[in-house]
Short mmCIF file of C-alpha atoms in Angstrom, two decimals:
data_model
loop_
_atom_site.label_atom_id
_atom_site.label_comp_id
_atom_site.label_asym_id
_atom_site.label_seq_id
_atom_site.Cartn_x
_atom_site.Cartn_y
_atom_site.Cartn_z
CA MET A 17 -0.08 8.95 -7.88
CA ASP A 18 -0.42 11.50 -10.63
CA GLU A 19 -3.51 13.65 -11.11
CA GLU A 20 -4.91 11.51 -13.93
CA CYS A 21 -4.68 8.34 -11.84
CA CYS A 22 -6.37 10.00 -8.86
CA ALA A 23 -9.11 11.44 -11.08
CA ASN A 24 -9.74 8.02 -12.57
CA TYR A 25 -10.07 6.46 -9.13
CA ASP A 26 -12.55 9.21 -8.25
CA ARG A 27 -14.60 8.28 -11.34
CA ILE A 28 -14.72 4.57 -10.49
CA ALA A 29 -14.68 4.77 -6.68
CA GLY A 30 -18.07 3.18 -6.12
CA TRP A 31 -17.45 0.43 -8.65
CA PHE A 32 -13.95 -0.21 -7.33
CA ASP A 33 -15.14 -0.50 -3.75
CA ALA A 34 -17.88 -2.95 -4.76
CA GLN A 35 -15.47 -5.05 -6.82
CA ARG A 36 -12.57 -5.02 -4.37
CA GLY A 37 -12.23 -8.47 -2.84
CA LYS A 38 -12.94 -8.45 0.89
CA ASP A 39 -12.02 -12.09 1.53
CA LEU A 40 -8.50 -11.14 2.66
CA MET A 41 -6.41 -13.05 0.18
CA GLU A 42 -3.62 -11.05 1.84
CA SER A 43 -4.19 -12.84 5.16
CA SER A 44 -0.89 -14.76 5.34
CA TYR A 45 1.05 -11.49 5.07
CA LEU A 46 -1.25 -9.68 7.48
CA GLU A 47 -0.96 -12.47 10.04
CA ALA A 48 2.83 -12.38 9.68
CA MET A 49 2.65 -8.67 10.48
CA LEU A 50 0.37 -9.15 13.49
CA ALA A 51 2.85 -11.61 14.96
CA ARG A 52 5.49 -8.85 15.00
CA LEU A 53 3.44 -5.75 15.82
CA PRO A 54 2.70 -4.33 19.26
CA ALA A 55 -0.95 -4.46 20.29
CA GLY A 56 -2.80 -1.23 19.57
CA GLY A 57 0.00 0.12 17.39
CA ASP A 58 -0.08 2.77 14.69
CA VAL A 59 -0.43 1.95 10.99
CA LEU A 60 0.08 4.26 8.01
CA ASP A 61 -1.79 3.19 4.87
CA LEU A 62 -0.46 4.92 1.75
CA GLY A 63 -2.99 4.68 -1.04
CA CYS A 64 -5.63 3.44 1.38
CA GLY A 65 -8.45 3.39 -1.17
CA SER A 66 -11.86 2.97 0.45
CA GLY A 67 -10.41 1.61 3.70
CA GLU A 68 -11.45 -1.97 3.07
CA PRO A 69 -10.20 -4.53 3.52
CA LEU A 70 -6.68 -3.68 4.72
CA ALA A 71 -7.20 -0.64 6.93
CA GLY A 72 -10.35 -2.28 8.26
CA PHE A 73 -8.39 -5.42 9.13
CA PHE A 74 -6.07 -3.45 11.41
CA ILE A 75 -8.80 -1.21 12.85
CA ARG A 76 -10.87 -4.21 13.91
CA ARG A 77 -7.83 -5.55 15.73
CA GLY A 78 -7.38 -2.41 17.77
CA PHE A 79 -4.79 -0.56 15.71
CA ARG A 80 -4.90 3.18 14.99
CA VAL A 81 -4.81 3.83 11.25
CA THR A 82 -3.79 6.94 9.36
CA GLY A 83 -4.71 6.73 5.68
CA LEU A 84 -3.64 8.84 2.71
CA ASP A 85 -5.10 8.63 -0.77
CA GLY A 86 -5.14 10.96 -3.75
CA SER A 87 -8.83 10.32 -4.44
CA PRO A 88 -11.29 12.48 -2.47
CA GLU A 89 -14.06 9.97 -3.21
CA MET A 90 -12.04 7.13 -1.68
CA ILE A 91 -11.20 9.19 1.40
CA ALA A 92 -14.88 10.08 1.82
CA MET A 93 -15.65 6.35 2.01
CA CYS A 94 -12.93 5.88 4.63
CA ARG A 95 -14.30 8.70 6.76
CA ALA A 96 -17.82 7.33 6.53
CA ARG A 97 -16.71 3.84 7.53
CA PHE A 98 -14.15 4.67 10.19
CA PRO A 99 -14.72 8.26 11.38
CA GLU A 100 -12.56 7.76 14.46
CA MET A 101 -9.43 7.26 12.33
CA SER A 102 -7.30 9.86 10.51
CA TRP A 103 -7.82 10.18 6.76
CA ALA A 104 -6.43 12.73 4.33
CA VAL A 105 -6.48 13.44 0.61
CA ALA A 106 -2.75 13.50 -0.08
CA ASP A 107 -0.06 12.31 -2.47
CA MET A 108 2.11 9.63 -0.88
CA ARG A 109 5.14 11.01 -2.72
CA GLY A 110 5.06 14.13 -0.56
CA ALA A 111 4.16 12.45 2.71
CA ALA A 112 5.97 14.10 5.62
CA LEU A 113 3.85 13.47 8.68
CA GLY A 114 6.58 14.14 11.23
CA ARG A 115 5.89 10.92 13.11
CA ARG A 116 6.72 7.25 12.89
CA PHE A 117 4.48 4.21 12.69
CA ASP A 118 4.65 0.56 13.66
CA ALA A 119 3.68 -0.40 10.10
CA VAL A 120 3.45 1.24 6.69
CA LEU A 121 1.29 -0.24 3.92
CA ALA A 122 1.41 0.54 0.20
CA TRP A 123 -0.77 -2.25 -1.18
CA ASP A 124 -1.84 -1.94 -4.83
CA SER A 125 -0.92 1.75 -4.79
CA PHE A 126 2.88 2.05 -4.96
CA PHE A 127 2.96 0.36 -8.37
CA HIS A 128 1.06 3.27 -9.93
CA LEU A 129 4.12 5.48 -9.39
CA SER A 130 6.82 6.01 -12.00
CA LYS A 131 10.10 4.18 -11.52
CA GLU A 132 11.80 7.41 -10.44
CA ASP A 133 9.07 8.14 -7.90
CA GLN A 134 9.23 4.57 -6.59
CA ARG A 135 12.94 4.93 -5.93
CA ALA A 136 12.29 8.15 -3.99
CA MET A 137 9.55 6.50 -1.90
CA PHE A 138 11.96 4.35 0.07
CA ALA A 139 13.19 7.42 1.95
CA VAL A 140 9.53 8.25 2.68
CA PHE A 141 8.89 4.73 3.94
CA ALA A 142 11.97 4.80 6.18
CA ALA A 143 11.13 8.26 7.56
CA HIS A 144 7.74 6.98 8.77
CA LEU A 145 8.80 3.68 10.32
CA LYS A 146 9.73 3.11 13.94
CA LYS A 147 12.69 0.91 14.77
CA GLY A 148 11.46 -2.61 14.11
CA GLY A 149 8.51 -1.28 12.10
CA LEU A 150 7.11 -3.24 9.18
CA LEU A 151 6.67 -2.25 5.54
CA LEU A 152 4.22 -4.13 3.30
CA PHE A 153 3.96 -3.25 -0.38
CA THR A 154 3.17 -4.77 -3.75
CA SER A 155 5.14 -4.35 -6.96
CA GLY A 156 5.42 -5.92 -10.37
CA PRO A 157 7.30 -9.23 -10.64
CA ALA A 158 10.04 -7.78 -12.86
CA GLU A 159 11.33 -4.47 -14.20
CA GLY A 160 8.93 -2.93 -16.68
CA GLU A 161 5.86 -0.84 -17.38
CA SER A 162 2.32 -1.75 -18.35
CA SER A 163 -1.21 -0.40 -18.37
CA GLY A 164 -4.69 -1.74 -17.86
CA ILE A 165 -8.34 -0.72 -18.03
CA MET A 166 -10.73 -0.66 -15.09
CA GLU A 167 -14.34 0.34 -15.71
CA GLY A 168 -13.31 2.24 -18.85
CA CYS A 169 -10.43 4.13 -17.20
CA LYS A 170 -6.81 3.54 -18.10
CA PHE A 171 -4.23 3.01 -15.35
CA HIS A 172 -0.46 2.81 -15.67
CA TYR A 173 1.82 0.52 -13.68
CA SER A 174 5.59 0.48 -13.22
CA SER A 175 8.02 -1.84 -11.54
CA LEU A 176 11.70 -1.96 -10.75
CA SER A 177 13.57 -5.25 -10.75
CA PRO A 178 13.50 -7.44 -7.62
CA GLU A 179 17.24 -6.84 -7.28
CA GLU A 180 16.77 -3.08 -7.29
CA TYR A 181 13.97 -3.28 -4.70
CA ARG A 182 16.22 -5.36 -2.46
CA GLY A 183 19.01 -2.83 -2.87
CA LEU A 184 16.75 0.12 -2.06
CA LEU A 185 15.34 -1.65 1.00
CA ALA A 186 18.82 -2.46 2.27
CA ALA A 187 20.06 1.08 1.61
CA HIS A 188 17.26 2.43 3.80
CA GLY A 189 17.80 0.01 6.66
CA LEU A 190 15.01 -2.41 5.78
CA GLU A 191 15.46 -6.18 5.90
CA VAL A 192 13.29 -8.37 3.67
CA LEU A 193 11.27 -10.81 5.77
CA ARG A 194 9.10 -12.23 3.01
CA HIS A 195 9.00 -11.82 -0.76
CA LYS A 196 6.85 -13.75 -3.18
CA ALA A 197 6.53 -13.04 -6.89
CA GLU A 198 3.05 -13.54 -8.33
CA ASP A 199 1.86 -15.41 -5.23
CA PRO A 200 -0.90 -17.80 -6.42
CA ALA A 201 -2.46 -17.76 -2.94
CA CYS A 202 -2.73 -13.96 -3.06
CA GLY A 203 -4.29 -13.21 -6.43
CA LYS A 204 -0.87 -13.39 -8.13
CA HIS A 205 0.30 -10.28 -6.28
CA THR A 206 4.02 -9.74 -5.95
CA VAL A 207 4.46 -8.98 -2.26
CA TRP A 208 7.24 -7.56 -0.11
CA LEU A 209 7.31 -7.55 3.69
CA ALA A 210 10.31 -5.85 5.27
CA GLN A 211 11.37 -4.67 8.72
CA ALA A 212 13.23 -1.53 9.76
CA SER A 213 16.43 -2.12 11.69
#
């Protein structure tokens, strides 16, 4: 995420954390992941926010989570909640952790990147996934750009086309397991779950 986006999340961190749904509307995708992940595996959460509910979901099930976020305020919340895990203020675009994970998440974070940066992220995803590892991310439903306001702060969103996402996943050795555009059971999120070959 760019500096303006990170600064805006810093400004609204407390509000965002309070407003963020904790009822796990994402549960069908998370359960699909659990069915394929080794017990006690390693998860990388890119754009982890305040650590709830997604990182917390995996932590409570015995997984080790490493979280990156561009907002120092968000990372401070993660450290307070789950001090035994690894958290860092960092830009996902430059992630180069030198290790691979059983799962990589980019939920409601990846879509803040420009189209060019999104294309480049698939190499980052692939570099951090073990063989058979899972990638879960959200995007827009179609190619385009938009913006929205949260608590007085403006945020930008970008999306490639579904066809381009499929092509990028395939080019980086990732097979689509599940894809749903504007899933009504998941807050109208457009969700991708893929597996590294």
